CSV table of C-alpha atoms and ligand atoms in Angstrom, one decimal:
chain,number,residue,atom,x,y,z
P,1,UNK,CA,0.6,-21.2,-13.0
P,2,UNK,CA,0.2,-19.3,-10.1
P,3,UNK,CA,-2.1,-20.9,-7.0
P,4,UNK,CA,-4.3,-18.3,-5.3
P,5,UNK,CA,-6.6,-20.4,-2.9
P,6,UNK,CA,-9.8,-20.8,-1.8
P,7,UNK,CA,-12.9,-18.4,-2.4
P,8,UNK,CA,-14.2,-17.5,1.1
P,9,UNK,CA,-16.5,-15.2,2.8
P,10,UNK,CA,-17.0,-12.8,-0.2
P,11,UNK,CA,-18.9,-9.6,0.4
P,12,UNK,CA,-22.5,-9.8,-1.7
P,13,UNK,CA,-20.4,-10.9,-4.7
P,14,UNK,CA,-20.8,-14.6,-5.7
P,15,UNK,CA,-19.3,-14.2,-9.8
P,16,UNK,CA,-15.9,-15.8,-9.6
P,17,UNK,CA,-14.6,-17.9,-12.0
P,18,UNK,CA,-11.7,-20.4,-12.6
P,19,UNK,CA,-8.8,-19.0,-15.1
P,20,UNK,CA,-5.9,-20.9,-16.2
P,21,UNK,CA,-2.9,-18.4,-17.0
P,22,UNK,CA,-1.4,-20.8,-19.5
P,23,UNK,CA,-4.0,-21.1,-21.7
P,24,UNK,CA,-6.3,-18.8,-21.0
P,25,UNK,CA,-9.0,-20.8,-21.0
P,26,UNK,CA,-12.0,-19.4,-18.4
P,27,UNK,CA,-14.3,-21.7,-16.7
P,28,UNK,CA,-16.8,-21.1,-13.9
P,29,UNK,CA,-15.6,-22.8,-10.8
P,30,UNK,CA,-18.0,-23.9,-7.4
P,31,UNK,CA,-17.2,-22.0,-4.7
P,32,UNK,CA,-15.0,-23.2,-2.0
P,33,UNK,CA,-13.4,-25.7,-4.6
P,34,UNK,CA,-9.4,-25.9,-3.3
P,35,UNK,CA,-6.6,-24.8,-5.1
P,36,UNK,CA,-8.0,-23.7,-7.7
P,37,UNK,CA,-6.6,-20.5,-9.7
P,38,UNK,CA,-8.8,-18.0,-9.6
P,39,UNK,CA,-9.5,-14.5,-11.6
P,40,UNK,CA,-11.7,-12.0,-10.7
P,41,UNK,CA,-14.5,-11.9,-13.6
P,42,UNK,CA,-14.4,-7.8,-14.4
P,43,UNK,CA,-17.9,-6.8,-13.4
P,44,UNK,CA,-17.4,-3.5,-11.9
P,45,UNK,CA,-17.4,-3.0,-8.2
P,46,UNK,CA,-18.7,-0.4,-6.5
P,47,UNK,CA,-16.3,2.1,-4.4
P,48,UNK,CA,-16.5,4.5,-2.2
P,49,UNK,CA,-13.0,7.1,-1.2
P,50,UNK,CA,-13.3,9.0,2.1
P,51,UNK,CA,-10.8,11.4,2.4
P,52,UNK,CA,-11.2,12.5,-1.2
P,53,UNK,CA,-9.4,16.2,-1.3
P,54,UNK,CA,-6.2,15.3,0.5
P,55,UNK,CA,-2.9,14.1,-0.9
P,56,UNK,CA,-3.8,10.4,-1.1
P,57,UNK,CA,-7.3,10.7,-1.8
P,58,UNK,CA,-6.2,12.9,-4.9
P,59,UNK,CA,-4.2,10.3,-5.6
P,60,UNK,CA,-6.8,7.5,-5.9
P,61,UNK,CA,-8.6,9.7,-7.8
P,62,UNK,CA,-6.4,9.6,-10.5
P,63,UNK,CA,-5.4,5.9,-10.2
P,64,UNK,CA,-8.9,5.0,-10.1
P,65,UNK,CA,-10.1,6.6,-13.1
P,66,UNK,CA,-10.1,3.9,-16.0
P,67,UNK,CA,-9.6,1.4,-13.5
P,68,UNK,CA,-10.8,-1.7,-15.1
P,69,UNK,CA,-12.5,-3.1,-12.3
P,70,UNK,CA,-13.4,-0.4,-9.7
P,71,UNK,CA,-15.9,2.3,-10.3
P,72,UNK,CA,-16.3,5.4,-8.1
P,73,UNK,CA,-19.9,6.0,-7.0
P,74,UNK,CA,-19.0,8.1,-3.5
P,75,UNK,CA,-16.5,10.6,-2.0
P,76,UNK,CA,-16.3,11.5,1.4
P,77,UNK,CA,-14.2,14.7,3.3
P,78,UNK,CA,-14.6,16.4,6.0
P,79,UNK,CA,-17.7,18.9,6.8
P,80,UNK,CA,-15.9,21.5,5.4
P,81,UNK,CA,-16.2,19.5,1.7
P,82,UNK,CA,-19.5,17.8,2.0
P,83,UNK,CA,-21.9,19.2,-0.3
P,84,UNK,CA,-19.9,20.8,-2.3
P,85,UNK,CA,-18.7,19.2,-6.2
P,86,UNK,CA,-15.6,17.6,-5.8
P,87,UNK,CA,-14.3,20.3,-8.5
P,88,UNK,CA,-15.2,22.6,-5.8
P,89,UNK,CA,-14.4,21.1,-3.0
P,90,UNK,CA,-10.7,19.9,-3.9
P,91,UNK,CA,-7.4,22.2,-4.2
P,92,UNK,CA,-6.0,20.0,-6.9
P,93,UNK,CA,-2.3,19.3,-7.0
P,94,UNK,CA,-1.6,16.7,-9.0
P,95,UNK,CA,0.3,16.7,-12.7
P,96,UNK,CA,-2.7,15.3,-14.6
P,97,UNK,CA,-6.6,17.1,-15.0
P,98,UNK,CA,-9.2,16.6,-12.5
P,99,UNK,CA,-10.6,13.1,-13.9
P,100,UNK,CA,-13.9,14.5,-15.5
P,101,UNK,CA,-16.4,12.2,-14.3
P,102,UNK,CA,-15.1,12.9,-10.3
P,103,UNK,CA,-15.7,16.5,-10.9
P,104,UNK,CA,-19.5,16.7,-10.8
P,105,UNK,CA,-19.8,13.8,-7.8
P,106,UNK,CA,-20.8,15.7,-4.5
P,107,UNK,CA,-18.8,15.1,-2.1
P,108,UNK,CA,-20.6,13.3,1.5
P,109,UNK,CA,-20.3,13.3,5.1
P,110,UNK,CA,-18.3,10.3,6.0
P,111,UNK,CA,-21.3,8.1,7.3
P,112,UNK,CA,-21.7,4.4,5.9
P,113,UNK,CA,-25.4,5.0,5.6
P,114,UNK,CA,-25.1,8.6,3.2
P,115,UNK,CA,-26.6,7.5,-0.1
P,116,UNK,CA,-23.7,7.5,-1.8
P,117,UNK,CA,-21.9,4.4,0.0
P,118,UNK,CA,-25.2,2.4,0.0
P,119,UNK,CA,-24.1,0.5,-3.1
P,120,UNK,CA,-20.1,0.8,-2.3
P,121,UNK,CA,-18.5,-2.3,-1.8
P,122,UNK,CA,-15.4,-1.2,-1.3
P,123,UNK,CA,-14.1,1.9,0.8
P,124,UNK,CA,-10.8,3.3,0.2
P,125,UNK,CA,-9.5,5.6,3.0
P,126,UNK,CA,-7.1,8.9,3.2
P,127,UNK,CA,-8.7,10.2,5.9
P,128,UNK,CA,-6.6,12.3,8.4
P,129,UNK,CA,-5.8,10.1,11.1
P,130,UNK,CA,-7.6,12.0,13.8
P,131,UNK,CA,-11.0,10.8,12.4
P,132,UNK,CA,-9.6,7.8,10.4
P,133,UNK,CA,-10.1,5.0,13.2
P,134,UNK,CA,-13.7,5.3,14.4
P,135,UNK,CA,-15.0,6.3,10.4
P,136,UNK,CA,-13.3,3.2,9.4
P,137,UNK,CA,-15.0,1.1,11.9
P,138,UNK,CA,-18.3,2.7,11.0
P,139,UNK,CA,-18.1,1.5,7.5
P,140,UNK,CA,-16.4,-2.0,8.4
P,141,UNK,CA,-19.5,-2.4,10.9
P,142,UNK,CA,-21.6,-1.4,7.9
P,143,UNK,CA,-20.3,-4.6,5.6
P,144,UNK,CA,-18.0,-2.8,3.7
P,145,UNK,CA,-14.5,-3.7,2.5
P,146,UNK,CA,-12.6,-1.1,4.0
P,147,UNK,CA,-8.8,-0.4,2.7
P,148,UNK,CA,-7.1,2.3,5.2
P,149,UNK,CA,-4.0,4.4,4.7
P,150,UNK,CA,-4.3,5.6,7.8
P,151,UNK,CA,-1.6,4.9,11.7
P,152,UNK,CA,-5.3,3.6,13.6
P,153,UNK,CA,-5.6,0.6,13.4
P,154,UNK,CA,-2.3,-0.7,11.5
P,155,UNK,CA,-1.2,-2.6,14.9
P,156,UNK,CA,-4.5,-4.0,15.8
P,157,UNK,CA,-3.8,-7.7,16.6
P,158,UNK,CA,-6.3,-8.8,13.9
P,159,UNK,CA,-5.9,-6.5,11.5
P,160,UNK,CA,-3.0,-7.0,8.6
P,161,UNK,CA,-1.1,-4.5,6.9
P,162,UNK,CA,-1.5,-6.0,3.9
P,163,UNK,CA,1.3,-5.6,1.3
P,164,UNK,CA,0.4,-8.2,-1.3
P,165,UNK,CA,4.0,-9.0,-2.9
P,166,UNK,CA,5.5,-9.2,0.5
P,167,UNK,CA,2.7,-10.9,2.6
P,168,UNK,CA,-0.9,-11.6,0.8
P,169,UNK,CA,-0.6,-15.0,3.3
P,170,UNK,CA,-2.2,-12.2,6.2
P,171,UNK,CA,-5.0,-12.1,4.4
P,172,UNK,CA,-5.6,-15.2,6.4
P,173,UNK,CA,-6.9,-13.0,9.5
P,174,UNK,CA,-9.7,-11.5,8.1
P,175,UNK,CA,-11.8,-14.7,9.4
P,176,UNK,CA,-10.5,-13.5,12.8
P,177,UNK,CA,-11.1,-9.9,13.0
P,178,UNK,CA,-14.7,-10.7,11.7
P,179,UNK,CA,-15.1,-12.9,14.7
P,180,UNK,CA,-13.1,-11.1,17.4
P,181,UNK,CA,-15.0,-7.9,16.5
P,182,UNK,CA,-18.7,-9.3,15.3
P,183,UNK,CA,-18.5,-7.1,12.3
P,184,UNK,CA,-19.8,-8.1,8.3
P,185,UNK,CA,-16.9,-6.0,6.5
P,186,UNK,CA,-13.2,-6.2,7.3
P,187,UNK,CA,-10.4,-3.3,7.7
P,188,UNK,CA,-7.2,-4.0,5.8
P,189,UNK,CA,-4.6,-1.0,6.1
P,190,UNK,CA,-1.4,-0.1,4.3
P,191,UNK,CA,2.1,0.2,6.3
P,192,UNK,CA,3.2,3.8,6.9
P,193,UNK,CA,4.5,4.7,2.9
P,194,UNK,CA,8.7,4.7,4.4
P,195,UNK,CA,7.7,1.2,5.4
P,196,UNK,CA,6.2,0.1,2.4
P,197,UNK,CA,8.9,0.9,0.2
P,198,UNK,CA,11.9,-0.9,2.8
P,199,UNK,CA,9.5,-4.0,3.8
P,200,UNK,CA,9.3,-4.5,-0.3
P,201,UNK,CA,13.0,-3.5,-0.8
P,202,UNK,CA,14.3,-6.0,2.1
P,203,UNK,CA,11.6,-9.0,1.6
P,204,UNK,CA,13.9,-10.3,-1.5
P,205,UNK,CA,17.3,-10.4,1.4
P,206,UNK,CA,15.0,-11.2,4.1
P,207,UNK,CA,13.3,-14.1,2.1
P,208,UNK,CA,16.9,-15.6,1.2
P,209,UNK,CA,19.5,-14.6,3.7
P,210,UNK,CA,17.6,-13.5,7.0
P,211,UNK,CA,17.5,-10.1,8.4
P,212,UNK,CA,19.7,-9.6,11.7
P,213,UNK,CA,20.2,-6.1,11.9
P,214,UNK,CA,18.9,-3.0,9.7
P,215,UNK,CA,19.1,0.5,9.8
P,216,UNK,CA,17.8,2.8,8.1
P,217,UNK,CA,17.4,6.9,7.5
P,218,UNK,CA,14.8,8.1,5.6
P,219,UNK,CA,15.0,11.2,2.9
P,220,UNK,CA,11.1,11.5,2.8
P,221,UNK,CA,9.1,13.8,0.1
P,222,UNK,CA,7.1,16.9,1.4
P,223,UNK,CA,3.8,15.4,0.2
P,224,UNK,CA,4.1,12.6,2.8
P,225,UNK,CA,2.9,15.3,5.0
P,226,UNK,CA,-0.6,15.7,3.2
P,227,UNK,CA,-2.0,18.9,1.7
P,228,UNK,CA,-0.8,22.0,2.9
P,229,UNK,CA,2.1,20.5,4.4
P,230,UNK,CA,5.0,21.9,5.6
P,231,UNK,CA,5.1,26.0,4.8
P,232,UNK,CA,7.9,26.7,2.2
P,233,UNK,CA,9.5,29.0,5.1
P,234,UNK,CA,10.4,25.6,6.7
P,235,UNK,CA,11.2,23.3,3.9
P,236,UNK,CA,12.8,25.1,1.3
P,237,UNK,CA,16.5,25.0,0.9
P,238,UNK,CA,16.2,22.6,4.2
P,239,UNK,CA,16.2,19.1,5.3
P,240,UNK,CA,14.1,19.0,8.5
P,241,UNK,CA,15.3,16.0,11.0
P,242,UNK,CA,12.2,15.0,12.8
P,243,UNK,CA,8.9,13.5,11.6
P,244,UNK,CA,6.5,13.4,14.5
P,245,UNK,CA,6.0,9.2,15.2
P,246,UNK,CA,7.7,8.1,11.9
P,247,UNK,CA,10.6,6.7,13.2
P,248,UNK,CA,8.4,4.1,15.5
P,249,UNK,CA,6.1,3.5,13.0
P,250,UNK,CA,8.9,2.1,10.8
P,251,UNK,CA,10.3,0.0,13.5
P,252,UNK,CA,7.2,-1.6,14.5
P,253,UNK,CA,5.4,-1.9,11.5
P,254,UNK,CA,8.1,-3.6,9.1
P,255,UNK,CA,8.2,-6.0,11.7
P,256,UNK,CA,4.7,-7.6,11.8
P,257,UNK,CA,4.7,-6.8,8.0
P,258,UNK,CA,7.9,-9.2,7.2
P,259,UNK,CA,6.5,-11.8,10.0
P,260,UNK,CA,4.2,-14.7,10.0
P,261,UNK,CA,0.5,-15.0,10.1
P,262,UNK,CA,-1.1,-18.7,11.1
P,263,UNK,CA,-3.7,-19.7,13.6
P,264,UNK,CA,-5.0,-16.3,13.2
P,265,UNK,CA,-2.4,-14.4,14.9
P,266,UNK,CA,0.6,-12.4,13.8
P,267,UNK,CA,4.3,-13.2,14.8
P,268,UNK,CA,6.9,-10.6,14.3
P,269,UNK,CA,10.1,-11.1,12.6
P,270,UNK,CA,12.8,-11.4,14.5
P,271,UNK,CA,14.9,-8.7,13.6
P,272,UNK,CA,16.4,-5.6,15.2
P,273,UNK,CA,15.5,-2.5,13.4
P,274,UNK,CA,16.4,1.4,14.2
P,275,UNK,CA,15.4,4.3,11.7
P,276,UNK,CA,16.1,7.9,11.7
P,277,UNK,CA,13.7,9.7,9.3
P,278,UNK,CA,13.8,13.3,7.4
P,279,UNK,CA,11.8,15.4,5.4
P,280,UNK,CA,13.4,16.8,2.6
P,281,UNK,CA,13.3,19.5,-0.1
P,282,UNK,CA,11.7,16.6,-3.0
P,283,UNK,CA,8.0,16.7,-4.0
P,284,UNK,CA,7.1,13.0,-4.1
P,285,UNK,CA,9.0,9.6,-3.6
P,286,UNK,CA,11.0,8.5,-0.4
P,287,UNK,CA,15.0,7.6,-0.6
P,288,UNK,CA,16.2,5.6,1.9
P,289,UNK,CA,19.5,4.6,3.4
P,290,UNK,CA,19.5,1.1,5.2
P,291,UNK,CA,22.4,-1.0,6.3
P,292,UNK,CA,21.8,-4.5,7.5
P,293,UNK,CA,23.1,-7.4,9.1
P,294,UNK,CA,21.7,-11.0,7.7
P,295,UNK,CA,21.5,-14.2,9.4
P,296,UNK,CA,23.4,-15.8,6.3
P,297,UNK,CA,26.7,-14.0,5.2
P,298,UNK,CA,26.0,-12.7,1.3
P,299,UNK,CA,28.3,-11.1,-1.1
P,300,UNK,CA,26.7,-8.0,-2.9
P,301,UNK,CA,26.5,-9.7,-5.5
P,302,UNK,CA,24.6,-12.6,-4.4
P,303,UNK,CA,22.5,-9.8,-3.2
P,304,UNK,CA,21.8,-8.0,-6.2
P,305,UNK,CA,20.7,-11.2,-7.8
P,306,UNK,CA,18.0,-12.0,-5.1
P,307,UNK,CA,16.9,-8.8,-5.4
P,308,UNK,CA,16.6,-9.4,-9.5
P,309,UNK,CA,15.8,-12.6,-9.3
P,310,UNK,CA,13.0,-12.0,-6.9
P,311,UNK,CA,9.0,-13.1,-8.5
P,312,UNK,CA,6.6,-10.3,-9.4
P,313,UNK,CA,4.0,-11.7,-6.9
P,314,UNK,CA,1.4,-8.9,-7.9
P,315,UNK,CA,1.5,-9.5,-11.3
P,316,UNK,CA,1.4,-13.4,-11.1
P,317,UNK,CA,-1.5,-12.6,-8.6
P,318,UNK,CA,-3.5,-10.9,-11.9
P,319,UNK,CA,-3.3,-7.6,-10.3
P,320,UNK,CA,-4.7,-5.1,-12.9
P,321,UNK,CA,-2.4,-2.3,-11.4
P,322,UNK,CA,0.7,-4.2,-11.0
P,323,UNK,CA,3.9,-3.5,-12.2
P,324,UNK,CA,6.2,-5.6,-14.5
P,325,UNK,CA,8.5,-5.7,-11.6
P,326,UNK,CA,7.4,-5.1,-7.7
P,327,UNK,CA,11.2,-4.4,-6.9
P,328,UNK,CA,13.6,-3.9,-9.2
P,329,UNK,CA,17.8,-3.3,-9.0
P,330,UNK,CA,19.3,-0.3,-10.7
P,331,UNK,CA,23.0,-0.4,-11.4
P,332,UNK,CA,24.0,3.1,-12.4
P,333,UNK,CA,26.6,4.2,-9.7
P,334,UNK,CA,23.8,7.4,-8.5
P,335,UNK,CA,20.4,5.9,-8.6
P,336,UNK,CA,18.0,5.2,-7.6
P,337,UNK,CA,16.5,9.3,-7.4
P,338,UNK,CA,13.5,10.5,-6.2
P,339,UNK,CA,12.9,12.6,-9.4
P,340,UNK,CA,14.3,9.9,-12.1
P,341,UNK,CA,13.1,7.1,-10.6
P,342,UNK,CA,9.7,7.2,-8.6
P,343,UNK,CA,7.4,6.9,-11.7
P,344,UNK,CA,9.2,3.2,-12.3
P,345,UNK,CA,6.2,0.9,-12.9
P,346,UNK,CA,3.6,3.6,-12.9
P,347,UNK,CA,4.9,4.4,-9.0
P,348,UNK,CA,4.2,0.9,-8.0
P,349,UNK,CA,8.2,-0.6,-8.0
P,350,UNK,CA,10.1,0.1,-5.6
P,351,UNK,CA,13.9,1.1,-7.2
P,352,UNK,CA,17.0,-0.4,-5.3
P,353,UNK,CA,20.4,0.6,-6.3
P,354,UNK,CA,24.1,0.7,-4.6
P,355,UNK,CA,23.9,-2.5,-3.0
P,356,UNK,CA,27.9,-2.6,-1.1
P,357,UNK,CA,29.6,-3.8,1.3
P,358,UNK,CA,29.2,-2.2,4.9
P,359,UNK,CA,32.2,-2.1,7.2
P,360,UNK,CA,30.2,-2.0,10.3
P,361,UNK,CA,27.1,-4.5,9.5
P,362,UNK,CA,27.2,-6.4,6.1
P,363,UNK,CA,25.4,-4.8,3.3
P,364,UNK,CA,24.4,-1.5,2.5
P,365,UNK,CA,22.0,-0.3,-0.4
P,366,UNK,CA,19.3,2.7,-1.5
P,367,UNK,CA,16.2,2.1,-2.3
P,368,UNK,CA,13.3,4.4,-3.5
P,369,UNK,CA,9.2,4.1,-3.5
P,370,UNK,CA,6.7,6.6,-4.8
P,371,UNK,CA,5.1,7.6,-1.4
P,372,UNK,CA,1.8,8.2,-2.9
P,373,UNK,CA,1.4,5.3,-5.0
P,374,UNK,CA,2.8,2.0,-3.7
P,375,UNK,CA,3.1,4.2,-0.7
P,376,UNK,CA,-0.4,4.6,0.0
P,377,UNK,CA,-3.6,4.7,-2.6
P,378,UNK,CA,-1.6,2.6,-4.7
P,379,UNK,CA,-1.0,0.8,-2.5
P,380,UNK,CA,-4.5,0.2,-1.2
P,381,UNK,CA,-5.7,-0.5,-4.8
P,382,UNK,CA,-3.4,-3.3,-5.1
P,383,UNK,CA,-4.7,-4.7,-1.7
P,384,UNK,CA,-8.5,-4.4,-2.8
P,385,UNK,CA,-7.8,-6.1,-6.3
P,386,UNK,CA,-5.8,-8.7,-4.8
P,387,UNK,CA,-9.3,-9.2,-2.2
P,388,UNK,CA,-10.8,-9.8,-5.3
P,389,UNK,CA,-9.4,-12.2,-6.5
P,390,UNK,CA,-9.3,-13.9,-3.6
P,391,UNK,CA,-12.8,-13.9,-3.4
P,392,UNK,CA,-12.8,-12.0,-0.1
P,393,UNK,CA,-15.0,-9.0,-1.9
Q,401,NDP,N1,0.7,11.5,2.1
Q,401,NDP,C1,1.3,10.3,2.2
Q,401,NDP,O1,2.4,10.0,1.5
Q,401,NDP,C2,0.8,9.2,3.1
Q,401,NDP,C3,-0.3,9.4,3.9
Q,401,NDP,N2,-0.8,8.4,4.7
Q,401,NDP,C4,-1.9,8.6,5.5
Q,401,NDP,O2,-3.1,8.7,4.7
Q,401,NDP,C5,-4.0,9.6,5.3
Q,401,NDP,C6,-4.3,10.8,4.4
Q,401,NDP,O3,-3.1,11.5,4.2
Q,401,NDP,P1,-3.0,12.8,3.3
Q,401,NDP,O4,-3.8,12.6,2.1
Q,401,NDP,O5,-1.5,13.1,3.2
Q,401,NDP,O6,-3.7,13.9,4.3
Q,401,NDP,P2,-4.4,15.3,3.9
Q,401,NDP,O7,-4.3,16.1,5.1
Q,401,NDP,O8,-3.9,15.8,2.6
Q,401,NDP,O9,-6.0,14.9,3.7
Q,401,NDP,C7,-6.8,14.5,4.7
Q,401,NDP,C8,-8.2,14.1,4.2
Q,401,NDP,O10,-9.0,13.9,5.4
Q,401,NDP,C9,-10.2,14.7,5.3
Q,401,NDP,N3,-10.7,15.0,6.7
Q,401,NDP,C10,-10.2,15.9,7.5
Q,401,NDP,N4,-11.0,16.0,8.6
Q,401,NDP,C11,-12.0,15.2,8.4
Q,401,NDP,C12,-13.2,14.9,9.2
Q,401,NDP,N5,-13.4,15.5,10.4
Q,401,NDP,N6,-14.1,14.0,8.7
Q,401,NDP,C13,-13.9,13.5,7.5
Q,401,NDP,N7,-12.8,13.7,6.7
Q,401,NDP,C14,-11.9,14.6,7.2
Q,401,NDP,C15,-9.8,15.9,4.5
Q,401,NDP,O11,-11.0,16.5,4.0
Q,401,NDP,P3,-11.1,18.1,3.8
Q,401,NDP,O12,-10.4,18.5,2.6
Q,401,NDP,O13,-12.6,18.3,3.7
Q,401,NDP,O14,-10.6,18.7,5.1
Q,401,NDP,C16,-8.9,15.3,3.5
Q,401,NDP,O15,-9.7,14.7,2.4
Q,401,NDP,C17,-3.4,10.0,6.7
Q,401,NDP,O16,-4.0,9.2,7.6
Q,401,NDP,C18,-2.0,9.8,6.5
Q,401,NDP,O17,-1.3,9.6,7.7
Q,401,NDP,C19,-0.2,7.2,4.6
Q,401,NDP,C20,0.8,6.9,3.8
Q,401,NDP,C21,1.4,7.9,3.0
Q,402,PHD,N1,4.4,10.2,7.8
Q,402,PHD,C1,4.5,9.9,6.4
Q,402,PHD,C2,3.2,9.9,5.8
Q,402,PHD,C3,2.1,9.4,6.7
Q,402,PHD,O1,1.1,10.0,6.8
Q,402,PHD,O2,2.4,8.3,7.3
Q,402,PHD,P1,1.4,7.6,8.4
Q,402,PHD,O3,0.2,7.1,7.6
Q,402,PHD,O4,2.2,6.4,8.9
Q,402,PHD,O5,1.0,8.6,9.4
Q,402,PHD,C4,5.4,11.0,5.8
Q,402,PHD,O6,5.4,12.0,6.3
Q,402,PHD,O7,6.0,10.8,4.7
């Protein structure tokens, strides 16, 4: 049995109920009882995605289509979009159909008070990061659950970047950044989608043997750059060494991500970190190179089986879109690969593989996460479900 907490602050939702995962047995339990296990009941909420025709936004729209507890009554884009249908409106890329019933929607202006967000509880967010900040905090202001993939406001001092297998415990600062900034609704963001994938890869080493030491380059997928992207002039038959910001992003964010969160404040793990990051000729899914140093001495081995031995946290949560596994070991001698390997779990595990001796530091490994999925609306769908059942929406 899994203990998930207390029920607290909940936006306009007060329908939670007690659920024992051993026998199943459901039972309405008072609010603010204490460790109690708690399940979300399955009346569908009401969301909202701004950013709607990009990459990611494309993305949720196909990962929110039979979700079982979210249901799509808004879309937001820019100016250029709004009032148009969304089958209008978007240049679809994905593998699958336009989901039917987010065809007809017309799209809005990305204003909290357009009739289309009234009712949405929940924003999800791929805006473009130029606008992403002060949109977000619109809606936030406006009592909404807002769940960001966006750089804005990832480093805020009360906001997390949530990641729930690695660190649902920052959840704990919401009570904060509704104080500190006088606001009803709450911003939660995902990590930069090269960051997601190593902060879920290392957490398994980190959580047993202590991270010293990592580095890490990045292979990462031309759809990481959004929709148009790179022209093919530049990416094809390339590899392009330089992704404006990344390579801070990745050292700044992994660290308050694999920290600590108490007395509503964040402390940063204590590692060093340096990353060198590339764009390279792959559609979707981010391959990365890291060599580390750990506060404990480890054999590969002893490695391998922390990493396989390591809890599926999002599942035990009673996350409807989690995988069987959150990060899982591959032992073929030339995986994990981007193409082979990035639909593992739907898109939502992250793939390690090659786990070795380093001569320099003390390990080496690749690992591999679908940079549109766990990556970012993924990502932000697990985050939102896992605010549900926490009672926070
Ligand atoms: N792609 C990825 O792998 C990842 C992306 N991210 C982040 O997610 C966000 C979205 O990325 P991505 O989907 O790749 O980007 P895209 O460029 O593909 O999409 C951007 C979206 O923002 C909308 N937009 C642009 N200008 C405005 C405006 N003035 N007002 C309202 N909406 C506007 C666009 O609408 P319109 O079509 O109307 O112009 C479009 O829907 C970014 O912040 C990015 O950094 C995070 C992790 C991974
Ligand atoms: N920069 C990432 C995607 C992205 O947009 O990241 P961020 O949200 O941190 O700007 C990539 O190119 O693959």
């Amino acid at each position: 049995m899994v203990e998930v907490g207390f029920v607290t602050g909940a936006i306009g939702r007060s329908s939670l109920v007690g659920f024992s995962s051993r026998n199943n047995e459901r039972a309405v339990q008072r609010r603010g009882r204490a460790r109690v296990v708690m399940a979300y009941d399955g009346s569908p909420v009401k969301v909202g995605v701004l950013g709607c025709t990009g990459s990611v936004g494309q993305r949720f729209m196909t990962l929110l289509e039979d979700h079982p507890w979210f249901d799509v009554v808004g879309l937001g884009a820019s100016p250029r979009s709004a009032g148009k249908k969304y089958n209008d409106a978007v240049s679809w890329k994905q593998a699958s159909a336009i989901p039917e019933k987010m065809k007809e929607i017309v799209v809005s202006e990305c204003v909290p008070d357009a009739p289309a967000f009234k009712d949405a509880m929940i924003i999800f967010s791929g805006l473009d990061n130029t606008f992403a900040g002060d949109i977000e905090d619109e809606f936030a202001k406006a009592g909404k659950a807002v769940f960001s993939n966006a750089k804005n406001h990832r480093m805020d001092d009360d906001v997390p970047i949530l990641i729930p297998t690695v660190n649902a415990s920052h959840l704990d600062i919401i009570e904060a950044q509704r104080k500190n900034k006088d606001i009803p609704g709450f911003i939660i963001t995902n990590a930069n989608c090269s960051t997601t994938a190593m902060s879920i890869g290392l957490k398994p080493i980190h959580e047993k043997f202590g991270l010293e030491k990592v580095i890490v380059s990045t292979m990462q997928a031309i759809s990481g750059a959004g929709y148009p992207g790179l022209s093919s002039m530049d990416i094809f038959d390339n590899v392009v060494p330089h992704i404006g910001g990344e390579e801070g992003k990745m050292e700044t964010e992994a660290k308050k991500i694999l920290g600590t969160c108490a007395d509503g404040s964040f402390q940063d793990a204590d590692f060093m970190i340096s990353a060198m990051c590339n764009r390279v000729h792959v559609i979707d899914g981010h391959t990365e190179a890291v060599s580390m140093q750990l506060k404990t001495k480890a054999t590969p081995e002893e490695v391998i089986d922390a990493i396989r031995s390591y809890p599926s946290i999002a599942k035990s949560l009673g996350l409807p879109s989690a995988p069987a596994k959150d990060v899982d070991y591959n032992d073929a001698p030339d995986r994990p690969q981007p193409r082979l390997d990035r639909m593992v779990g739907n898109g939502y595990t992250v793939t390690i593989g090659r786990v070795r001796e380093c001569n320099v530091l003390d390990i080496k490994l690749v690992l591999l996460g679908h940079n549109t999925i766990v990556g970012a609306a993924g990502g932000s769908i697990l985050n939102a479900e896992l605010c549900c059942v926490k009672g926070l929406v």
